[in-house]
Amino acid sequence: MATVSTSEFKNGLKFLMDGQPCTIVDNQLVQPGKGQAFNRVKFRNLITGRVLENTFKSGEKVEAADVMDTELQYLYSDGDFWHFMDPATFEQYQAGEAAVADVQKWLIEQDICTVTLWNGDPISVLPPKQVILEVTETDPGLKGDTAGTGGKPATLSTGAVVQVPLFIQIGEKVICNTQTGEYVSRAK
Amino acid sequence: MTWQPTASIEQLKKRSQWLKDLRAFFYARSVMEVDTPILSSAATPDLHLRSLKTSVQVPGIKDKQPYFLHTSPEYPMKRLLCAGSGDIFYLGKVFRDGDLSARHQVEFTLLEWYRLGFDLTEIMAETATLIQLVIGPKPTQMLSYEQAFRQYAGVSSIHVATAEECRQCLARHQIPEVIGVDKDDKVLWEQLILTEVIEPLLGQNAITYLFHYPARDAALAEISKENPQVALRFEVFVEGMELANGYQELQDSDGYRDRFEASLSDRIAHGAEPVPVDNYLLDALKEKGLPECSGVALGVDRLFMLAAKHKNIESVIPFGLGNA
């Protein structure tokens, strides 16, 4: 496996920490006028998403992680795995539950997602920023309330629950922001 | 990166004025400006300073000759002092490789000066006057290295503390996990307390002097006669940033040779390339001797950062390395 020295540290560098792939989000070199130099490093664990901080003695080496982001089409889920395909090569990938845990409810068949691969396996999935989903369940709203002054929960076809304006009815399609988990507008 | 300067023209006008003020400070005190060579056939053996290297086509010699860009003008300035120059200062560029951040440039402007007959207290007082000339009045705070560990890190006597006690101190201050340092490497754990816990707290609304560094960090400073554990060395901090470094200068020529040799063995032990030692300096010290004096090196760009309230060194210099 390739190693990377602290002198090559920069934001976005992928490396292994305790066997898990991480990406550097901040790297600060501390070079006192005398004595040993250190790197103060903030990095995100790509599996848990947690941001951690370590101080590395300059000259230390870490193992590079084979991590890459790729655009894949979501095909279907068989309950255990979520299947994706590279639309150019038709190569298929299966993601386990951990990789899609946070985003399952935004996965729509045929949508193109950004999938992070580690050693060729999906470890995290980023759905499109906005998705269109059908409302499958919500309380009937008040007739004539089109100003959207209030809100009510609505369950969407993927199981996601969002706050929608009172005028939204079952069967309507709505646009949602997958990053904030919020209703954006009615789909035309 | 664009062609544009990293500092505003307005800021560069201030810089020009401040450079003039610094020179005026010394001319008013009859301290002579010396522009010692940037190129040197020798380099500092200090393990943690990386000299840039170039090669020169000297007429009459077939192969290009290696020369180093100075990391400070200390050696030629001390040769001038041995030769009888009297008080001198250097204001110009120095080079230290491998470091580029908000507070560092590989190429930066250094002010270094030497005062004959000054002891540590006198040179510290003069340094404060000079700093205040640029950043305005601020109270000064005197803190010995040992006091600083007691007051800011809760270590009662750092000179005798163990590696374990240093590690506990770091844990108490919630310093992130440290990777690559030996469990028993007390010197490094102690250094981490200094840079991670203490230094960021120094010089808040004050000019803080940290003095009496451990003897092993003496570099080329005299060792205290009253307490051989400590060196007559100080550093100045303002707003958590190291601004200057000064010594009551070591005079003994054998002492210089010994410390150079110790630094060279350190380099070899750490797998760093050996460098040629400045034998001209050693000859000068042996033949004429260094007069009793104290000297200071001050990071001029950092001083201007403080005066301008800028957090990035590039904001006070014409061009950073990124578009040099």
Short mmCIF file of C-alpha atoms in Angstrom, two decimals:
data_model
loop_
_atom_site.label_atom_id
_atom_site.label_comp_id
_atom_site.label_asym_id
_atom_site.label_seq_id
_atom_site.Cartn_x
_atom_site.Cartn_y
_atom_site.Cartn_z
CA MET A 1 0.00 0.00 0.00
CA ALA A 2 1.24 3.51 -0.80
CA THR A 3 2.22 5.69 2.15
CA VAL A 4 1.89 9.45 2.42
CA SER A 5 4.16 11.66 4.51
CA THR A 6 2.87 14.61 6.54
CA SER A 7 4.69 16.94 4.12
CA GLU A 8 2.18 15.87 1.44
CA PHE A 9 -0.86 16.49 3.66
CA LYS A 10 -3.50 18.74 2.13
CA ASN A 11 -7.25 19.14 2.26
CA GLY A 12 -9.07 16.29 0.56
CA LEU A 13 -6.23 13.77 0.99
CA LYS A 14 -7.64 10.30 1.72
CA PHE A 15 -5.81 8.09 4.21
CA LEU A 16 -6.39 5.21 6.61
CA MET A 17 -6.71 5.85 10.33
CA ASP A 18 -7.25 2.80 12.54
CA GLY A 19 -8.14 0.89 9.39
CA GLN A 20 -10.88 3.31 8.32
CA PRO A 21 -10.81 5.68 5.36
CA CYS A 22 -10.63 9.37 6.26
CA THR A 23 -10.33 12.64 4.37
CA ILE A 24 -8.36 15.67 5.58
CA VAL A 25 -10.50 18.77 6.11
CA ASP A 26 -7.87 21.02 7.70
CA ASN A 27 -4.09 20.77 7.93
CA GLN A 28 -1.97 23.23 9.86
CA LEU A 29 1.79 23.00 10.13
CA VAL A 30 3.22 24.05 13.48
CA GLN A 31 6.89 24.95 13.08
CA PRO A 32 8.33 26.45 16.22
CA GLY A 33 11.54 28.48 15.92
CA LYS A 34 13.22 25.63 17.73
CA GLY A 35 12.29 22.00 18.14
CA GLN A 36 10.27 19.51 16.18
CA ALA A 37 7.55 20.50 13.68
CA PHE A 38 4.03 19.07 13.95
CA ASN A 39 0.91 18.97 11.79
CA ARG A 40 -2.45 19.73 13.42
CA VAL A 41 -4.89 17.77 11.31
CA LYS A 42 -8.69 17.68 11.22
CA PHE A 43 -10.12 14.77 9.25
CA ARG A 44 -13.50 13.24 8.55
CA ASN A 45 -14.02 9.51 8.93
CA LEU A 46 -15.72 8.66 5.64
CA ILE A 47 -17.69 5.79 7.15
CA THR A 48 -19.02 7.39 10.33
CA GLY A 49 -18.90 10.98 9.05
CA ARG A 50 -17.34 12.11 12.33
CA VAL A 51 -14.69 14.82 12.28
CA LEU A 52 -11.66 14.03 14.44
CA GLU A 53 -8.46 15.85 15.27
CA ASN A 54 -4.92 14.54 15.66
CA THR A 55 -1.47 16.04 15.98
CA PHE A 56 1.10 14.30 13.79
CA LYS A 57 4.83 14.61 14.30
CA SER A 58 6.12 15.96 10.99
CA GLY A 59 7.70 13.23 8.92
CA GLU A 60 5.22 10.60 10.13
CA LYS A 61 3.66 8.49 7.42
CA VAL A 62 0.10 7.30 6.98
CA GLU A 63 -1.32 4.74 4.60
CA ALA A 64 -3.07 6.20 1.56
CA ALA A 65 -6.70 5.09 1.14
CA ASP A 66 -8.00 4.05 -2.26
CA VAL A 67 -11.12 6.21 -2.13
CA MET A 68 -12.90 7.79 -5.08
CA ASP A 69 -16.20 9.50 -5.80
CA THR A 70 -18.13 8.22 -8.81
CA GLU A 71 -21.51 8.96 -10.42
CA LEU A 72 -23.68 5.83 -10.36
CA GLN A 73 -27.32 5.14 -11.19
CA TYR A 74 -29.47 3.69 -8.40
CA LEU A 75 -31.22 0.52 -9.63
CA TYR A 76 -33.12 -1.16 -6.80
CA SER A 77 -32.91 -2.59 -3.31
CA ASP A 78 -33.36 -6.29 -2.50
CA GLY A 79 -33.76 -5.51 1.19
CA ASP A 80 -30.17 -6.43 2.09
CA PHE A 81 -28.31 -4.48 -0.53
CA TRP A 82 -28.84 -1.36 -2.58
CA HIS A 83 -27.73 -1.87 -6.18
CA PHE A 84 -26.06 0.79 -8.32
CA MET A 85 -24.74 0.79 -11.88
CA ASP A 86 -22.14 2.78 -13.75
CA PRO A 87 -24.17 4.14 -16.70
CA ALA A 88 -21.07 4.17 -18.94
CA THR A 89 -19.64 0.70 -18.27
CA PHE A 90 -22.82 -0.99 -16.91
CA GLU A 91 -20.66 -2.29 -14.06
CA GLN A 92 -22.79 -2.95 -10.98
CA TYR A 93 -22.04 -2.17 -7.33
CA GLN A 94 -23.89 -3.21 -4.20
CA ALA A 95 -24.00 -1.01 -1.14
CA GLY A 96 -24.73 -2.37 2.34
CA GLU A 97 -27.13 -0.76 4.75
CA ALA A 98 -24.42 1.26 6.54
CA ALA A 99 -23.53 3.08 3.32
CA VAL A 100 -27.10 4.19 2.63
CA ALA A 101 -28.45 4.46 6.18
CA ASP A 102 -28.84 8.24 6.13
CA VAL A 103 -30.07 8.55 2.57
CA GLN A 104 -32.26 5.47 1.92
CA LYS A 105 -35.40 7.54 2.06
CA TRP A 106 -34.18 9.75 -0.78
CA LEU A 107 -33.13 6.97 -3.17
CA ILE A 108 -35.28 6.82 -6.29
CA GLU A 109 -34.75 4.22 -8.97
CA GLN A 110 -32.91 5.57 -12.05
CA ASP A 111 -31.56 8.63 -10.17
CA ILE A 112 -27.85 9.39 -10.52
CA CYS A 113 -26.09 9.48 -7.13
CA THR A 114 -22.54 10.31 -6.07
CA VAL A 115 -21.17 7.10 -4.58
CA THR A 116 -17.91 7.02 -2.64
CA LEU A 117 -15.99 3.81 -3.31
CA TRP A 118 -13.30 2.45 -1.00
CA ASN A 119 -11.27 -0.35 -2.55
CA GLY A 120 -14.10 -0.56 -5.09
CA ASP A 121 -16.93 -0.93 -2.53
CA PRO A 122 -19.53 1.78 -1.85
CA ILE A 123 -19.11 3.31 1.61
CA SER A 124 -21.38 6.33 1.25
CA VAL A 125 -24.03 7.58 -1.14
CA LEU A 126 -25.06 11.15 -1.87
CA PRO A 127 -28.45 11.40 -3.62
CA PRO A 128 -29.26 14.27 -6.02
CA LYS A 129 -29.73 17.56 -4.19
CA GLN A 130 -33.41 17.68 -5.08
CA VAL A 131 -35.77 14.76 -5.66
CA ILE A 132 -39.45 14.53 -6.70
CA LEU A 133 -41.59 12.19 -4.62
CA GLU A 134 -45.30 11.37 -4.36
CA VAL A 135 -47.26 12.01 -1.17
CA THR A 136 -48.74 8.70 0.00
CA GLU A 137 -50.19 9.82 3.30
CA THR A 138 -51.16 13.14 4.87
CA ASP A 139 -54.09 14.70 6.71
CA PRO A 140 -56.56 16.48 4.47
CA GLY A 141 -55.75 20.17 4.50
CA LEU A 142 -58.13 23.06 4.81
CA LYS A 143 -59.83 24.04 1.58
CA GLY A 144 -58.70 27.43 0.33
CA ASP A 145 -55.47 27.53 2.34
CA THR A 146 -53.05 28.16 -0.49
CA ALA A 147 -50.82 30.64 1.32
CA GLY A 148 -48.96 27.86 3.09
CA THR A 149 -49.31 29.58 6.44
CA GLY A 150 -49.26 26.37 8.43
CA GLY A 151 -47.69 22.95 7.94
CA LYS A 152 -48.40 19.27 8.44
CA PRO A 153 -46.37 16.05 8.16
CA ALA A 154 -46.62 14.07 4.93
CA THR A 155 -45.27 10.59 4.21
CA LEU A 156 -43.70 10.19 0.78
CA SER A 157 -43.45 7.12 -1.45
CA THR A 158 -39.95 6.21 -0.17
CA GLY A 159 -41.05 6.44 3.46
CA ALA A 160 -39.55 9.89 4.04
CA VAL A 161 -41.61 12.20 6.24
CA VAL A 162 -41.47 15.95 5.58
CA GLN A 163 -43.37 19.02 6.70
CA VAL A 164 -45.55 20.23 3.82
CA PRO A 165 -47.99 23.15 3.49
CA LEU A 166 -51.62 22.43 4.39
CA PHE A 167 -52.84 22.51 0.77
CA ILE A 168 -50.77 19.46 -0.30
CA GLN A 169 -52.98 16.38 -0.91
CA ILE A 170 -52.33 12.63 -1.17
CA GLY A 171 -51.19 11.71 -4.69
CA GLU A 172 -49.51 15.04 -5.38
CA LYS A 173 -45.78 15.19 -6.25
CA VAL A 174 -43.46 17.40 -4.24
CA ILE A 175 -39.85 18.53 -4.60
CA CYS A 176 -37.64 17.95 -1.56
CA ASN A 177 -34.11 19.04 -0.65
CA THR A 178 -32.28 15.84 0.32
CA GLN A 179 -29.57 17.66 2.27
CA THR A 180 -31.90 19.57 4.60
CA GLY A 181 -34.76 17.06 4.40
CA GLU A 182 -37.17 19.90 3.70
CA TYR A 183 -40.07 20.44 1.30
CA VAL A 184 -39.15 22.87 -1.49
CA SER A 185 -42.25 23.19 -3.66
CA ARG A 186 -45.00 21.37 -5.50
CA ALA A 187 -43.75 19.51 -8.57
CA LYS A 188 -45.35 20.69 -11.80
CA MET B 1 -3.54 32.47 -8.48
CA THR B 2 -3.58 35.85 -10.14
CA TRP B 3 -0.81 38.32 -11.01
CA GLN B 4 -2.14 40.77 -8.43
CA PRO B 5 -0.24 41.59 -5.22
CA THR B 6 -1.34 39.65 -2.11
CA ALA B 7 -1.29 42.88 -0.05
CA SER B 8 -3.20 46.04 -0.92
CA ILE B 9 -1.19 49.02 -2.16
CA GLU B 10 -2.46 50.89 0.91
CA GLN B 11 -0.93 48.18 3.12
CA LEU B 12 2.35 48.26 1.19
CA LYS B 13 2.58 52.03 1.76
CA LYS B 14 2.31 51.36 5.49
CA ARG B 15 4.90 48.60 5.18
CA SER B 16 7.29 50.99 3.48
CA GLN B 17 6.83 53.54 6.28
CA TRP B 18 7.36 50.89 8.99
CA LEU B 19 10.56 49.63 7.33
CA LYS B 20 11.75 53.22 7.34
CA ASP B 21 10.79 53.58 11.03
CA LEU B 22 12.71 50.41 11.97
CA ARG B 23 15.83 51.66 10.20
CA ALA B 24 15.43 55.10 11.82
CA PHE B 25 15.22 53.41 15.25
CA PHE B 26 18.69 51.97 14.78
CA TYR B 27 20.27 54.92 13.00
CA ALA B 28 19.14 57.11 15.93
CA ARG B 29 21.02 54.74 18.26
CA SER B 30 24.15 54.67 16.08
CA VAL B 31 23.65 51.00 15.18
CA MET B 32 25.19 50.32 11.76
CA GLU B 33 23.17 48.59 9.05
CA VAL B 34 24.99 45.63 7.48
CA ASP B 35 23.77 43.73 4.43
CA THR B 36 25.55 40.44 4.96
CA PRO B 37 25.52 37.84 2.14
CA ILE B 38 22.45 35.73 1.51
CA LEU B 39 24.60 33.00 -0.05
CA SER B 40 26.93 31.04 2.19
CA SER B 41 29.18 28.04 1.70
CA ALA B 42 28.07 26.89 5.18
CA ALA B 43 24.63 26.31 6.64
CA THR B 44 23.09 26.13 10.09
CA PRO B 45 23.39 22.62 11.49
CA ASP B 46 20.16 23.09 13.52
CA LEU B 47 18.11 19.96 12.86
CA HIS B 48 14.84 21.84 12.55
CA LEU B 49 15.96 24.55 10.17
CA ARG B 50 16.03 23.63 6.50
CA SER B 51 18.35 25.71 4.33
CA LEU B 52 17.62 26.12 0.63
CA LYS B 53 20.53 25.10 -1.55
CA THR B 54 21.71 26.42 -4.87
CA SER B 55 24.88 26.11 -6.95
CA VAL B 56 27.19 28.77 -8.28
CA GLN B 57 29.43 28.66 -11.35
CA VAL B 58 32.66 30.03 -9.89
CA PRO B 59 35.11 31.02 -12.66
CA GLY B 60 38.11 28.70 -12.74
CA ILE B 61 36.25 25.79 -11.15
CA LYS B 62 34.71 23.23 -13.50
CA ASP B 63 31.86 22.02 -11.30
CA LYS B 64 29.24 24.33 -9.90
CA GLN B 65 29.81 24.93 -6.21
CA PRO B 66 27.09 24.37 -3.61
CA TYR B 67 25.90 27.43 -1.67
CA PHE B 68 23.14 27.78 0.90
CA LEU B 69 20.64 30.60 1.28
CA HIS B 70 20.91 31.88 4.84
CA THR B 71 18.21 31.06 7.41
CA SER B 72 19.45 34.04 9.46
CA PRO B 73 22.41 36.44 9.16
CA GLU B 74 23.75 35.32 12.56
CA TYR B 75 27.10 33.81 11.48
CA PRO B 76 28.39 36.62 9.23
CA MET B 77 27.10 39.21 11.71
CA LYS B 78 29.05 37.54 14.50
CA ARG B 79 32.14 37.55 12.26
CA LEU B 80 31.66 41.30 11.85
CA LEU B 81 31.34 41.68 15.64
CA CYS B 82 34.58 39.74 16.09
CA ALA B 83 36.19 42.03 13.51
CA GLY B 84 35.24 45.07 15.60
CA SER B 85 32.12 46.36 13.85
CA GLY B 86 30.41 47.53 17.03
CA ASP B 87 26.58 47.55 17.20
CA ILE B 88 25.01 46.27 13.96
CA PHE B 89 21.63 45.38 12.44
CA TYR B 90 20.40 43.49 9.38
CA LEU B 91 16.98 44.11 7.84
CA GLY B 92 16.29 41.87 4.89
CA LYS B 93 15.22 38.51 3.51
CA VAL B 94 16.02 35.08 4.95
CA PHE B 95 14.86 31.66 3.76
CA ARG B 96 13.56 28.63 5.63
CA ASP B 97 12.29 25.75 3.56
CA GLY B 98 9.23 23.58 3.98
CA ASP B 99 6.88 25.93 5.75
CA LEU B 100 4.01 27.83 4.23
CA SER B 101 1.00 28.90 6.27
CA ALA B 102 -0.88 31.92 7.58
CA ARG B 103 2.13 32.87 9.73
CA HIS B 104 5.00 31.62 7.57
CA GLN B 105 6.53 32.16 4.21
CA VAL B 106 9.59 30.27 2.96
CA GLU B 107 11.11 33.68 2.15
CA PHE B 108 10.49 36.28 4.82
CA THR B 109 11.87 39.54 6.18
CA LEU B 110 13.97 39.34 9.32
CA LEU B 111 15.38 42.06 11.54
CA GLU B 112 18.42 40.95 13.47
CA TRP B 113 20.54 43.17 15.68
CA TYR B 114 23.42 42.92 18.15
CA ARG B 115 24.20 45.27 21.01
CA LEU B 116 27.61 45.29 22.69
CA GLY B 117 27.60 45.13 26.48
CA PHE B 118 23.82 44.53 26.71
CA ASP B 119 22.69 41.75 29.01
CA LEU B 120 19.43 39.82 28.59
CA THR B 121 17.36 42.36 30.57
CA GLU B 122 18.68 45.31 28.60
CA ILE B 123 18.11 43.72 25.20
CA MET B 124 14.57 42.67 26.23
CA ALA B 125 13.80 46.28 27.17
CA GLU B 126 15.08 47.56 23.83
CA THR B 127 13.05 44.92 21.98
CA ALA B 128 9.87 46.13 23.71
CA THR B 129 10.56 49.73 22.69
CA LEU B 130 11.05 48.66 19.09
CA ILE B 131 7.89 46.53 18.99
CA GLN B 132 5.81 49.35 20.49
CA LEU B 133 7.16 51.71 17.85
CA VAL B 134 5.20 49.71 15.26
CA ILE B 135 2.22 48.20 17.08
CA GLY B 136 1.64 50.96 19.64
CA PRO B 137 1.86 50.91 23.43
CA LYS B 138 1.20 47.62 25.22
CA PRO B 139 2.16 46.46 28.71
CA THR B 140 5.05 43.99 28.93
CA GLN B 141 4.90 40.73 30.85
CA MET B 142 7.96 38.80 32.05
CA LEU B 143 7.57 35.08 32.49
CA SER B 144 10.26 32.48 33.01
CA TYR B 145 9.82 29.23 31.08
CA GLU B 146 9.22 27.41 34.36
CA GLN B 147 6.65 29.99 35.57
CA ALA B 148 4.80 29.74 32.27
CA PHE B 149 4.39 25.98 32.68
CA ARG B 150 3.15 26.49 36.23
CA GLN B 151 0.78 29.36 35.48
CA TYR B 152 -0.68 28.28 32.12
CA ALA B 153 -0.36 24.48 32.14
CA GLY B 154 -0.43 23.57 35.83
CA VAL B 155 2.97 21.81 35.74
CA SER B 156 4.73 22.76 38.98
CA SER B 157 8.32 22.27 37.87
CA ILE B 158 8.79 21.39 34.24
CA HIS B 159 12.56 20.85 34.43
CA VAL B 160 12.05 17.74 36.57
CA ALA B 161 8.60 16.62 35.30
CA THR B 162 8.38 13.15 33.69
CA ALA B 163 7.11 12.27 30.20
CA GLU B 164 4.05 10.74 31.86
CA GLU B 165 3.27 13.98 33.73
CA CYS B 166 3.60 15.92 30.47
CA ARG B 167 1.21 13.55 28.70
CA GLN B 168 -1.31 13.87 31.53
CA CYS B 169 -1.06 17.64 31.25
CA LEU B 170 -1.88 17.47 27.53
CA ALA B 171 -4.85 15.19 28.25
CA ARG B 172 -6.09 17.60 30.95
CA HIS B 173 -6.08 20.38 28.38
CA GLN B 174 -7.95 18.25 25.81
CA ILE B 175 -5.16 18.36 23.27
CA PRO B 176 -6.00 16.02 20.36
CA GLU B 177 -4.22 12.67 20.24
CA VAL B 178 -0.59 12.95 19.19
CA ILE B 179 0.78 10.55 16.61
CA GLY B 180 4.42 9.60 16.14
CA VAL B 181 5.87 10.61 19.50
CA ASP B 182 7.55 8.03 21.70
CA LYS B 183 5.83 7.49 25.05
CA ASP B 184 9.05 8.35 26.92
CA ASP B 185 10.17 11.27 24.76
CA LYS B 186 9.84 13.88 27.49
CA VAL B 187 11.43 16.66 25.43
CA LEU B 188 8.79 16.36 22.71
CA TRP B 189 5.86 16.06 25.13
CA GLU B 190 7.19 19.14 26.90
CA GLN B 191 7.45 20.96 23.57
CA LEU B 192 3.84 20.04 22.79
CA ILE B 193 2.66 21.56 26.09
CA LEU B 194 4.51 24.71 25.13
CA THR B 195 3.15 25.01 21.57
CA GLU B 196 -0.35 23.58 22.09
CA VAL B 197 -1.26 24.74 25.60
CA ILE B 198 0.91 27.68 26.64
CA GLU B 199 1.91 29.71 23.56
CA PRO B 200 -1.66 30.42 22.33
CA LEU B 201 -2.34 32.05 25.73
CA LEU B 202 0.74 34.28 25.70
CA GLY B 203 0.75 37.96 24.77
CA GLN B 204 -2.98 38.59 25.11
CA ASN B 205 -3.10 42.39 25.39
CA ALA B 206 0.57 42.35 26.31
CA ILE B 207 4.05 41.82 24.98
CA THR B 208 5.03 38.61 26.78
CA TYR B 209 8.65 37.59 27.27
CA LEU B 210 9.34 33.95 27.88
CA PHE B 211 12.91 33.59 29.15
CA HIS B 212 15.26 31.05 30.72
CA TYR B 213 14.63 28.26 28.23
CA PRO B 214 16.05 24.85 29.18
CA ALA B 215 19.80 24.63 28.58
CA ARG B 216 19.27 22.03 25.80
CA ASP B 217 17.41 24.75 23.82
CA ALA B 218 20.27 27.20 24.29
CA ALA B 219 21.16 27.19 20.57
CA LEU B 220 23.99 29.79 20.67
CA ALA B 221 22.94 31.49 23.91
CA GLU B 222 25.02 31.64 27.07
CA ILE B 223 24.06 29.25 29.89
CA SER B 224 23.03 30.96 33.13
CA LYS B 225 25.83 31.03 35.70
CA GLU B 226 23.34 31.07 38.61
CA ASN B 227 21.26 28.19 37.23
CA PRO B 228 23.02 25.92 34.72
CA GLN B 229 19.67 24.27 33.90
CA VAL B 230 18.62 27.31 31.90
CA ALA B 231 19.88 29.31 28.94
CA LEU B 232 19.99 33.10 28.67
CA ARG B 233 17.51 33.00 25.83
CA PHE B 234 14.10 34.65 25.43
CA GLU B 235 11.24 34.66 22.98
CA VAL B 236 8.60 37.33 22.56
CA PHE B 237 4.91 36.55 22.06
CA VAL B 238 2.09 38.84 21.05
CA GLU B 239 -1.43 37.48 20.58
CA GLY B 240 -0.15 33.91 20.84
CA MET B 241 2.34 34.41 18.03
CA GLU B 242 6.11 34.11 18.39
CA LEU B 243 7.60 37.38 17.24
CA ALA B 244 11.24 37.43 18.26
CA ASN B 245 13.99 35.35 19.73
CA GLY B 246 17.03 36.69 21.55
CA TYR B 247 20.18 35.55 23.35
CA GLN B 248 22.82 36.81 25.56
CA GLU B 249 25.42 35.49 23.16
CA LEU B 250 27.71 32.58 23.87
CA GLN B 251 31.33 33.78 23.73
CA ASP B 252 33.43 30.65 24.17
CA SER B 253 34.72 29.48 20.77
CA ASP B 254 35.01 25.84 21.89
CA GLY B 255 31.38 26.11 23.03
CA TYR B 256 30.39 27.00 19.47
CA ARG B 257 32.32 24.05 18.06
CA ASP B 258 30.76 21.67 20.61
CA ARG B 259 27.22 22.87 19.92
CA PHE B 260 27.71 22.67 16.14
CA GLU B 261 29.00 19.13 16.53
CA ALA B 262 26.10 18.16 18.78
CA SER B 263 23.64 19.56 16.20
CA LEU B 264 25.39 17.67 13.42
CA SER B 265 25.16 14.34 15.30
CA ASP B 266 21.50 15.15 15.91
CA ARG B 267 21.01 15.56 12.16
CA ILE B 268 22.68 12.24 11.47
CA ALA B 269 20.66 10.50 14.19
CA HIS B 270 17.45 11.79 12.58
CA GLY B 271 18.50 10.89 9.04
CA ALA B 272 18.88 14.53 7.95
CA GLU B 273 21.58 15.50 5.48
CA PRO B 274 24.77 16.81 7.14
CA VAL B 275 25.71 20.39 6.25
CA PRO B 276 29.08 22.17 6.12
CA VAL B 277 29.80 24.07 9.33
CA ASP B 278 30.85 27.73 9.18
CA ASN B 279 34.58 27.44 9.85
CA TYR B 280 35.07 31.14 9.15
CA LEU B 281 32.92 31.87 12.19
CA LEU B 282 34.84 29.37 14.32
CA ASP B 283 38.16 30.95 13.20
CA ALA B 284 36.88 34.46 14.01
CA LEU B 285 35.71 33.37 17.46
CA LYS B 286 39.02 31.69 18.16
CA GLU B 287 41.33 34.40 16.80
CA LYS B 288 39.53 37.57 17.91
CA GLY B 289 36.70 36.41 20.14
CA LEU B 290 33.14 37.69 20.28
CA PRO B 291 32.68 40.81 22.41
CA GLU B 292 30.15 40.55 25.25
CA CYS B 293 26.83 41.20 23.55
CA SER B 294 23.17 40.28 23.15
CA GLY B 295 21.27 39.81 19.91
CA VAL B 296 17.69 39.50 18.72
CA ALA B 297 16.05 38.15 15.56
CA LEU B 298 12.55 39.47 14.90
CA GLY B 299 9.99 38.39 12.28
CA VAL B 300 9.21 41.67 10.56
CA ASP B 301 6.23 40.42 8.53
CA ARG B 302 4.62 39.11 11.72
CA LEU B 303 5.18 42.44 13.43
CA PHE B 304 3.39 44.13 10.52
CA MET B 305 0.56 41.55 10.70
CA LEU B 306 -0.02 42.58 14.32
CA ALA B 307 0.15 46.29 13.49
CA ALA B 308 -2.29 45.88 10.59
CA LYS B 309 -4.51 43.37 12.47
CA HIS B 310 -4.19 40.89 9.60
CA LYS B 311 -4.31 37.16 10.25
CA ASN B 312 -2.49 36.13 7.09
CA ILE B 313 1.14 36.99 6.37
CA GLU B 314 0.34 37.33 2.65
CA SER B 315 -1.80 40.38 3.46
CA VAL B 316 1.27 42.38 4.48
CA ILE B 317 3.85 41.33 1.84
CA PRO B 318 3.83 42.24 -1.88
CA PHE B 319 3.59 38.66 -3.15
CA GLY B 320 3.37 35.29 -1.39
CA LEU B 321 5.19 32.19 -2.62
CA GLY B 322 1.96 31.13 -4.35
CA ASN B 323 2.33 33.80 -7.03
CA ALA B 324 5.98 34.72 -6.62
#
